[in-house]
Tab-separated table of C-alpha atoms in Angstrom:
chain	number	residue	atom	x	y	z
P	1164	MET	CA	84.654	86.148	64.919
P	1165	ASN	CA	85.507	82.542	66.415
P	1166	ILE	CA	86.010	82.376	70.235
P	1167	LEU	CA	88.098	80.379	72.146
P	1168	LEU	CA	87.078	80.888	76.190
P	1169	VAL	CA	88.645	78.855	78.518
P	1170	ASN	CA	87.867	78.822	82.157
P	1171	LYS	CA	88.386	76.234	84.719
P	1172	TYR	CA	84.725	75.134	85.097
P	1173	TYR	CA	81.668	74.308	82.517
P	1174	TYR	CA	79.123	75.144	85.532
P	1175	VAL	CA	77.886	77.544	87.837
P	1176	THR	CA	80.542	77.287	91.250
P	1177	GLY	CA	81.062	81.108	91.340
P	1178	GLY	CA	81.612	84.546	90.098
P	1179	PRO	CA	83.499	83.383	86.945
P	1180	GLU	CA	81.258	80.544	85.904
P	1181	SER	CA	78.378	83.414	86.326
P	1182	TYR	CA	79.962	84.960	83.694
P	1183	MET	CA	81.646	82.988	81.126
P	1184	PHE	CA	77.641	81.801	80.935
P	1185	ASN	CA	76.434	85.627	80.328
P	1186	VAL	CA	79.463	86.412	77.902
P	1187	THR	CA	79.056	83.497	76.042
P	1188	SER	CA	74.852	84.147	75.245
P	1189	LYS	CA	75.917	88.007	75.161
P	1190	LEU	CA	78.332	87.315	72.096
P	1191	GLU	CA	76.944	84.465	70.778
P	1192	GLU	CA	73.719	87.103	69.967
P	1193	LEU	CA	76.217	89.483	68.569
P	1194	GLY	CA	76.260	86.916	66.183
P	1195	HIS	CA	79.578	85.090	67.094
P	1196	THR	CA	80.900	81.406	68.000
P	1197	VAL	CA	81.925	80.951	71.423
P	1198	TYR	CA	83.913	77.445	72.096
P	1199	PRO	CA	84.385	76.584	75.698
P	1200	LEU	CA	87.806	74.816	77.130
P	1201	CYS	CA	87.745	73.856	80.378
P	1202	LEU	CA	88.163	71.135	82.485
P	1203	ASP	CA	86.408	67.376	82.476
P	1204	VAL	CA	84.582	67.071	85.595
P	1205	GLU	CA	81.406	65.038	86.670
P	1206	GLN	CA	79.961	68.306	87.427
P	1207	ASN	CA	79.863	70.088	84.168
P	1208	ILE	CA	76.817	71.218	82.152
P	1209	GLU	CA	77.000	68.887	78.254
P	1210	SER	CA	78.544	70.399	76.009
P	1211	GLU	CA	79.789	68.854	72.746
P	1212	TYR	CA	82.459	70.139	72.819
P	1213	SER	CA	83.864	68.259	75.795
P	1214	LYS	CA	85.822	65.818	74.370
P	1215	TYR	CA	87.909	68.551	73.865
P	1216	PHE	CA	88.298	69.409	77.489
P	1217	ILE	CA	91.229	69.326	79.985
P	1218	SER	CA	91.481	66.255	83.036
P	1219	SER	CA	91.144	66.898	86.076
P	1220	PRO	CA	94.180	66.764	88.640
P	1221	TYR	CA	91.745	64.553	90.672
P	1222	PRO	CA	90.474	60.759	90.545
P	1223	GLU	CA	87.515	59.962	88.563
P	1224	ARG	CA	86.798	63.868	87.539
P	1225	GLN	CA	86.674	65.059	90.756
P	1226	SER	CA	86.302	68.805	91.030
P	1227	HIS	CA	88.491	70.442	93.034
P	1228	HIS	CA	86.326	70.801	95.616
P	1229	ALA	CA	86.773	66.630	96.323
P	1230	PRO	CA	90.006	66.253	98.561
P	1231	GLY	CA	93.091	65.200	97.144
P	1232	SER	CA	94.680	61.687	96.943
P	1233	GLY	CA	97.903	61.537	98.269
P	1234	LEU	CA	100.933	63.410	97.238
P	1235	GLY	CA	101.144	61.726	93.881
P	1236	THR	CA	97.805	64.123	93.047
P	1237	GLN	CA	99.535	66.979	94.332
P	1238	ALA	CA	102.723	66.883	92.468
P	1239	LYS	CA	100.567	66.517	89.659
P	1240	LEU	CA	98.688	69.537	90.781
P	1241	PHE	CA	102.149	71.524	90.794
P	1242	LEU	CA	103.502	70.691	87.710
P	1243	ARG	CA	100.190	71.626	85.464
P	1244	SER	CA	100.078	74.997	87.511
P	1245	ILE	CA	103.164	75.894	86.414
P	1246	TYR	CA	102.458	74.986	82.668
P	1247	SER	CA	100.082	72.413	81.817
P	1248	ARG	CA	101.361	70.669	78.233
P	1249	GLU	CA	97.809	69.057	78.057
P	1250	ALA	CA	96.240	72.486	78.405
P	1251	ALA	CA	98.802	73.905	75.886
P	1252	ARG	CA	97.621	70.613	73.582
P	1253	LYS	CA	93.698	70.972	73.744
P	1254	THR	CA	94.426	74.915	72.940
P	1255	GLN	CA	96.016	73.505	69.850
P	1256	GLN	CA	93.611	71.203	68.874
P	1257	MET	CA	90.799	73.729	69.148
P	1258	ILE	CA	92.289	77.105	67.469
P	1259	ASP	CA	93.342	74.230	64.462
P	1260	ASP	CA	89.839	72.836	63.973
P	1261	PHE	CA	87.621	75.805	65.031
P	1262	ASP	CA	90.196	78.545	63.214
P	1263	ILE	CA	90.250	80.242	66.398
P	1264	ASP	CA	90.273	84.959	66.778
P	1265	ILE	CA	90.552	85.424	70.079
P	1266	VAL	CA	91.981	83.497	72.860
P	1267	TYR	CA	90.046	84.324	76.265
P	1268	CYS	CA	91.379	83.323	79.374
P	1269	LEU	CA	88.799	83.402	82.762
P	1270	ASN	CA	90.091	81.430	85.605
P	1271	ILE	CA	92.791	79.885	84.240
P	1272	ALA	CA	94.955	79.671	88.368
P	1273	ASN	CA	96.404	76.276	88.686
P	1274	TYR	CA	94.535	73.937	87.035
P	1275	ILE	CA	95.177	74.995	83.204
P	1276	SER	CA	97.834	76.996	83.656
P	1277	PRO	CA	98.725	80.313	81.485
P	1278	SER	CA	100.146	77.578	79.105
P	1279	VAL	CA	97.143	78.932	77.494
P	1280	ILE	CA	98.084	82.200	76.939
P	1281	ASP	CA	101.496	80.810	75.573
P	1282	VAL	CA	99.744	79.086	72.798
P	1283	GLY	CA	97.356	81.415	71.293
P	1284	ARG	CA	100.382	83.764	71.117
P	1285	LYS	CA	102.405	81.871	68.847
P	1286	ASN	CA	99.801	80.655	67.069
P	1287	GLY	CA	99.052	84.538	66.257
P	1288	LYS	CA	96.417	84.743	68.071
P	1289	ARG	CA	95.031	87.989	70.151
P	1290	VAL	CA	95.129	86.960	73.517
P	1291	LEU	CA	92.562	88.466	76.431
P	1292	HIS	CA	92.425	87.507	80.294
P	1293	ARG	CA	90.396	88.687	82.988
P	1294	LEU	CA	90.832	88.285	86.546
P	1295	SER	CA	88.200	87.319	88.697
P	1296	ASP	CA	90.825	87.333	91.830
P	1297	TYR	CA	94.600	88.698	92.720
P	1298	ASN	CA	95.815	85.114	91.750
P	1299	MET	CA	99.109	86.963	90.183
P	1300	VAL	CA	99.484	89.348	92.667
P	1301	CYS	CA	99.186	87.116	96.329
P	1302	PRO	CA	99.914	83.985	96.363
P	1303	GLN	CA	96.571	82.987	98.594
P	1304	GLN	CA	95.081	85.102	95.905
P	1305	TYR	CA	92.828	87.443	97.964
P	1306	PHE	CA	95.263	89.593	100.030
P	1307	TYR	CA	93.742	88.580	103.090
P	1308	LYS	CA	95.443	87.143	106.204
P	1309	HIS	CA	94.133	86.775	109.577
P	1310	LYS	CA	90.931	87.818	109.229
P	1311	LYS	CA	92.553	91.417	107.669
P	1312	VAL	CA	93.413	93.340	104.553
P	1313	CYS	CA	97.281	91.795	103.245
P	1314	LEU	CA	99.218	93.289	100.593
P	1315	GLU	CA	102.994	91.935	102.367
P	1316	CYS	CA	103.302	90.161	98.910
P	1317	LYS	CA	103.619	93.372	97.198
P	1318	SER	CA	106.536	93.585	98.158
P	1319	SER	CA	108.223	89.889	98.655
P	1320	LEU	CA	105.772	86.457	97.085
P	1321	LEU	CA	108.218	85.063	99.884
P	1322	ARG	CA	106.459	86.805	102.865
P	1323	ALA	CA	103.095	83.896	102.338
P	1324	ILE	CA	105.983	80.989	104.022
P	1325	PRO	CA	105.635	81.454	107.098
P	1326	ASP	CA	102.285	82.643	107.673
P	1327	ARG	CA	101.512	79.066	105.026
P	1328	CYS	CA	98.772	81.155	103.353
P	1329	VAL	CA	97.782	78.925	101.139
P	1330	LYS	CA	95.399	76.714	102.520
P	1331	GLN	CA	97.853	76.548	105.983
P	1332	SER	CA	99.688	74.114	104.060
P	1333	LEU	CA	103.409	74.678	104.268
P	1334	PRO	CA	104.113	72.837	101.171
P	1335	ALA	CA	101.181	74.278	99.127
P	1336	THR	CA	102.090	77.544	99.857
P	1337	VAL	CA	105.731	77.207	98.658
P	1338	GLY	CA	104.453	75.394	95.844
P	1339	ARG	CA	102.447	78.304	94.808
P	1340	VAL	CA	105.303	80.727	95.586
P	1341	VAL	CA	107.854	78.921	93.168
P	1342	SER	CA	104.538	78.637	90.503
P	1343	MET	CA	104.416	82.243	90.246
P	1344	LYS	CA	107.822	83.068	90.550
P	1345	LEU	CA	108.283	80.787	87.082
P	1346	HIS	CA	105.569	82.405	85.530
P	1347	ARG	CA	107.105	85.532	85.931
P	1348	LEU	CA	110.684	84.517	85.035
P	1349	LEU	CA	109.537	82.866	81.742
P	1350	LYS	CA	107.612	86.020	81.527
P	1351	LEU	CA	104.487	84.162	80.349
P	1352	TYR	CA	101.763	86.347	81.506
P	1353	GLU	CA	103.298	89.228	79.516
P	1354	LYS	CA	101.990	87.477	76.160
P	1355	VAL	CA	98.258	88.750	77.474
P	1356	ASP	CA	97.365	91.572	74.707
P	1357	ALA	CA	95.209	92.792	77.594
P	1358	PHE	CA	94.146	92.327	80.935
P	1359	ILE	CA	90.434	93.012	82.192
P	1360	CYS	CA	89.470	93.882	85.224
P	1361	PRO	CA	86.953	93.661	87.164
P	1362	SER	CA	87.576	96.778	89.461
P	1363	SER	CA	89.871	100.243	89.385
P	1364	PHE	CA	91.733	98.427	92.125
P	1365	MET	CA	92.098	95.211	90.411
P	1366	ARG	CA	94.062	97.515	87.838
P	1367	ASP	CA	96.368	99.348	90.083
P	1368	GLN	CA	97.591	96.116	91.732
P	1369	LEU	CA	98.576	94.634	88.190
P	1370	VAL	CA	100.042	97.881	87.212
P	1371	ASP	CA	101.751	98.074	90.579
P	1372	LEU	CA	103.348	94.703	89.338
P	1373	GLY	CA	104.574	95.952	86.385
P	1374	MET	CA	101.964	94.742	83.301
P	1375	GLY	CA	101.838	98.325	81.702
P	1376	ALA	CA	98.788	100.246	81.914
P	1377	ASP	CA	98.184	100.151	78.102
P	1378	ARG	CA	97.289	96.847	78.591
P	1379	VAL	CA	95.231	96.896	81.663
P	1380	HIS	CA	91.641	97.950	81.880
P	1381	TYR	CA	88.736	98.723	83.904
P	1382	LEU	CA	86.106	96.423	82.700
P	1383	PRO	CA	83.034	95.785	85.016
P	1384	SER	CA	81.437	92.947	84.922
P	1385	LEU	CA	78.252	91.794	83.177
P	1386	VAL	CA	75.487	91.256	84.488
P	1387	ASN	CA	72.574	90.030	82.514
P	1388	VAL	CA	69.195	91.774	83.458
P	1389	ASP	CA	65.460	91.239	81.978
P	1390	SER	CA	63.399	93.698	83.489
P	1391	LYS	CA	63.546	97.540	85.607
P	1392	PRO	CA	62.331	97.793	89.282
P	1393	ASP	CA	59.044	98.774	89.586
P	1394	GLU	CA	58.050	101.584	91.913
P	1395	GLN	CA	57.274	99.222	94.456
P	1396	ALA	CA	60.677	97.496	94.557
P	1397	LEU	CA	62.246	100.550	94.546
P	1398	ARG	CA	60.075	101.422	97.846
P	1399	SER	CA	61.854	99.058	99.626
P	1400	ASP	CA	59.962	98.236	102.188
P	1401	ARG	CA	61.038	97.445	105.518
P	1402	SER	CA	60.929	93.595	104.956
P	1403	TYR	CA	64.060	91.772	105.776
P	1404	VAL	CA	67.424	92.932	105.451
P	1405	LEU	CA	69.703	90.285	102.528
P	1406	TYR	CA	72.884	88.922	102.079
P	1407	LEU	CA	73.335	86.836	98.860
P	1408	GLY	CA	77.069	85.406	98.304
P	1409	ARG	CA	79.307	82.742	99.960
P	1410	LEU	CA	79.611	81.487	103.497
P	1411	SER	CA	82.996	81.995	104.243
P	1412	VAL	CA	85.288	83.715	106.647
P	1413	GLU	CA	86.445	86.777	104.463
P	1414	LYS	CA	83.098	87.526	103.557
P	1415	GLY	CA	82.806	89.516	107.514
P	1416	LEU	CA	79.330	87.363	107.934
P	1417	ASP	CA	80.033	86.838	111.745
P	1418	TYR	CA	80.800	90.218	112.000
P	1419	LEU	CA	77.525	91.254	110.370
P	1420	LEU	CA	75.602	88.465	112.922
P	1421	ASP	CA	77.022	90.557	115.814
P	1422	ALA	CA	75.653	93.377	114.169
P	1423	MET	CA	72.125	92.043	113.928
P	1424	ASP	CA	72.236	91.743	118.077
P	1425	GLN	CA	73.188	95.503	118.392
P	1426	PRO	CA	70.729	97.777	120.643
P	1427	GLY	CA	67.925	99.027	118.676
P	1428	ASN	CA	68.845	95.882	115.735
P	1429	GLU	CA	67.394	92.823	117.668
P	1430	ASP	CA	63.883	92.689	116.111
P	1431	ILE	CA	65.131	93.600	112.049
P	1432	PRO	CA	65.433	90.510	109.894
P	1433	LEU	CA	68.128	88.956	108.180
P	1434	VAL	CA	68.370	86.389	105.742
P	1435	LEU	CA	71.328	85.050	104.308
P	1436	ALA	CA	71.173	83.268	101.120
P	1437	GLY	CA	74.266	80.698	99.794
P	1438	VAL	CA	77.050	78.225	100.954
P	1439	GLY	CA	80.118	78.340	101.917
P	1440	PRO	CA	82.711	76.856	104.276
P	1441	GLU	CA	81.397	79.052	107.468
P	1442	MET	CA	77.810	77.753	107.084
P	1443	GLU	CA	77.754	75.238	110.158
P	1444	ALA	CA	79.649	78.053	112.424
P	1445	LEU	CA	77.696	81.030	111.122
P	1446	GLN	CA	74.261	78.976	112.389
P	1447	ALA	CA	76.119	78.495	115.423
P	1448	GLN	CA	76.183	81.970	116.135
P	1449	ALA	CA	73.515	82.568	115.345
P	1450	ARG	CA	71.544	80.276	118.023
P	1451	GLY	CA	73.610	81.851	120.727
P	1452	LEU	CA	71.855	85.896	119.299
P	1453	LYS	CA	69.832	87.669	120.888
P	1454	ASN	CA	67.924	88.283	117.348
P	1455	ARG	CA	65.718	84.794	116.673
P	1456	ASN	CA	64.952	86.424	112.753
P	1457	ILE	CA	68.248	85.205	111.398
P	1458	GLU	CA	67.229	82.391	108.590
P	1459	PHE	CA	69.578	80.794	106.390
P	1460	ARG	CA	68.338	79.472	103.170
P	1461	GLY	CA	71.043	77.708	101.551
P	1462	PHE	CA	71.573	77.250	97.956
P	1463	VAL	CA	68.854	79.371	96.429
P	1464	GLN	CA	68.413	79.013	92.115
P	1465	ARG	CA	67.833	81.697	90.349
P	1466	GLU	CA	64.114	82.586	90.726
P	1467	GLU	CA	63.673	82.248	94.255
P	1468	LEU	CA	66.959	84.501	94.397
P	1469	ASP	CA	65.089	87.361	92.245
P	1470	GLU	CA	62.371	86.703	94.498
P	1471	LEU	CA	64.412	87.284	97.737
P	1472	LEU	CA	66.414	90.387	95.919
P	1473	GLN	CA	63.035	92.074	94.992
P	1474	GLY	CA	61.166	91.362	98.636
P	1475	SER	CA	64.498	93.230	100.313
P	1476	ALA	CA	64.528	95.961	101.993
P	1477	PHE	CA	67.986	95.992	101.451
P	1478	THR	CA	71.124	94.572	101.127
P	1479	VAL	CA	74.627	94.413	102.758
P	1480	ALA	CA	78.502	93.285	101.430
P	1481	PRO	CA	80.804	93.595	104.885
P	1482	SER	CA	83.345	92.182	103.601
P	1483	ILE	CA	87.018	92.350	105.011
P	1484	TRP	CA	88.705	91.782	101.642
P	1485	HIS	CA	89.095	93.469	98.759
P	1486	ASP	CA	86.274	92.191	97.101
P	1487	ASN	CA	87.070	92.039	93.433
P	1488	SER	CA	83.271	93.464	92.415
P	1489	PRO	CA	81.200	90.319	93.624
P	1490	MET	CA	78.347	89.212	91.194
P	1491	SER	CA	75.500	89.847	93.835
P	1492	VAL	CA	76.234	93.350	94.719
P	1493	PHE	CA	75.853	93.971	90.945
P	1494	GLU	CA	72.567	92.306	91.002
P	1495	SER	CA	71.365	94.059	93.640
P	1496	LEU	CA	72.252	96.978	91.991
P	1497	ALA	CA	70.680	96.003	88.909
P	1498	ALA	CA	67.150	95.291	91.379
P	1499	GLY	CA	67.125	98.840	93.261
P	1500	LYS	CA	68.825	97.486	96.198
P	1501	ALA	CA	70.586	100.061	98.546
P	1502	VAL	CA	73.910	98.179	99.686
P	1503	ILE	CA	76.073	98.567	102.847
P	1504	ALA	CA	79.342	97.485	102.024
P	1505	THR	CA	82.830	98.220	103.467
P	1506	PRO	CA	84.639	100.362	101.118
P	1507	LEU	CA	87.053	97.329	99.724
P	1508	GLY	CA	88.419	96.503	96.192
P	1509	GLY	CA	85.735	96.622	93.840
P	1510	LEU	CA	83.282	97.548	96.007
P	1511	ARG	CA	83.552	100.871	95.676
P	1512	ASP	CA	83.671	101.165	92.153
P	1513	GLN	CA	80.225	99.344	92.864
P	1514	VAL	CA	78.086	101.701	95.398
P	1515	GLY	CA	79.755	104.554	93.880
P	1516	ASP	CA	80.717	108.030	96.600
P	1517	GLU	CA	77.816	106.508	98.602
P	1518	GLU	CA	75.216	107.274	95.551
P	1519	ALA	CA	73.885	103.657	96.187
P	1520	GLY	CA	74.566	103.009	99.696
P	1521	LEU	CA	76.292	103.376	102.660
P	1522	PHE	CA	79.862	102.070	103.522
P	1523	VAL	CA	81.047	100.705	107.209
P	1524	GLU	CA	84.104	99.478	108.501
P	1525	PRO	CA	86.044	96.108	107.983
P	1526	ASN	CA	85.649	93.865	111.251
P	1527	ASP	CA	83.631	96.546	112.683
P	1528	PRO	CA	80.011	95.084	113.516
P	1529	ALA	CA	79.187	98.154	115.829
P	1530	SER	CA	79.662	100.527	112.360
P	1531	LEU	CA	77.426	97.932	110.462
P	1532	GLY	CA	75.062	97.812	113.383
P	1533	LYS	CA	74.338	101.181	113.388
P	1534	ALA	CA	74.305	101.981	109.326
P	1535	ILE	CA	71.878	98.721	109.061
P	1536	ASN	CA	69.731	100.026	111.770
P	1537	ARG	CA	69.543	103.815	110.543
P	1538	LEU	CA	68.698	101.873	106.575
P	1539	TRP	CA	65.893	100.763	108.268
P	1540	ASN	CA	64.638	102.836	110.173
P	1541	ASP	CA	64.627	105.972	107.472
P	1542	ASP	CA	62.093	104.853	105.056
P	1543	ASP	CA	62.815	108.444	102.581
P	1544	LEU	CA	66.996	107.712	102.978
P	1545	ARG	CA	66.137	104.107	101.792
P	1546	GLU	CA	63.634	104.718	99.130
P	1547	THR	CA	66.338	107.303	97.951
P	1548	LEU	CA	69.857	105.268	98.363
P	1549	SER	CA	67.352	102.492	96.262
P	1550	ARG	CA	66.946	104.733	93.628
P	1551	GLY	CA	70.165	105.368	93.421
P	1552	ALA	CA	71.250	101.999	93.428
P	1553	TYR	CA	68.939	101.291	90.670
P	1554	HIS	CA	70.457	104.726	88.509
P	1555	ARG	CA	74.466	103.542	89.383
P	1556	PHE	CA	73.738	100.435	87.694
P	1557	ALA	CA	71.934	101.893	84.555
P	1558	THR	CA	74.856	104.841	84.397
P	1559	HIS	CA	78.064	102.697	84.701
P	1560	PHE	CA	76.894	99.324	84.742
P	1561	ASP	CA	74.825	98.165	81.884
P	1562	PRO	CA	75.308	94.754	80.229
P	1563	GLU	CA	75.727	96.897	76.880
P	1564	MET	CA	78.816	99.081	78.300
P	1565	HIS	CA	80.710	95.616	78.771
P	1566	MET	CA	80.466	94.534	75.584
P	1567	SER	CA	80.998	97.424	73.327
P	1568	GLY	CA	84.869	96.992	75.972
P	1569	LEU	CA	84.793	93.933	75.278
P	1570	LEU	CA	84.315	93.702	71.663
P	1571	LYS	CA	86.696	96.910	71.121
P	1572	LEU	CA	89.421	94.788	73.395
P	1573	MET	CA	88.887	91.931	71.226
P	1574	MET	CA	89.327	93.586	68.282
P	1575	ALA	CA	91.876	96.189	68.859
């Protein structure tokens, strides 16, 4: 098959991009041809198809990480979020030039728009859309407000406006709400043949939205792994607790630092690997703790990340939003590392019925601290859960399971 894979960026900046490169590799191994269609930004990896890429709404090929350049740019982004004519034109060009069979959309919200879905359907192509956040249901995309889970917009998108949920900006919030309402009025997402949801929680939200249970499929994310953890890794000696991922407020990391300062935890080492907007605030918080064994590694390359995982005692995912099956947890399971997590979003699917770790209450450093202390000090429990973690990965999240499910949906 010739597959058009549409995503915002063509470099790794988060889960959707990691998935994009992983699934491209797997599809090509199976003899399919994958053609990327992304934004043309300066950070992109070189691609022979870059001449088809869609222009960035920001000047000088800047990505979304750069600040906007005034009202003109914001107006352009608003109009593009509704229906990008350029994205539609580029999609048509690639369908014509490469005899595309499948249009597979990943992260297309705002910067690309569902215009690619519209063009795929008009050409009689099968259209799949994998969702990595809640952008079809929540204007802010995270079901999260004031450091707590929020589902208010399921009843009315207008609930987001008084709280300025999008970037704490009234214009940005109104623009996003208007865009979502127009998408629903134009029924653009009803042209998707199959939605792919990395968590059962997300599947339920789309079904509640009225997308139809027959079109909405729970398919856990694809994780490429090269080897099975050895016996030493499964024994998981007391070395350090590990957090992998973005340092942002919805990840609950301020509660994690408080938990590391609970009585009995002051000497337990914690390593945080990742970057994000909360790094400076978290570093300042850590300087005020009794626990002096908090280490911020910043961004780590793949090889170092694997070494950190292999050397850890267990990992933590204390998210305070409905985290949509974070890749870092899949990687922990694949490495045979137990996970302490909150039972929100896709985390419940990943950890199971505490087969692969322990659940704690969100926004509760005491609950988190107690679980960390328990798993750190109980060698037998740690080894049992480490083995359970790998077993859960092998029986529920093996890469071949994802590819089999994906190809069935593509060829349905």
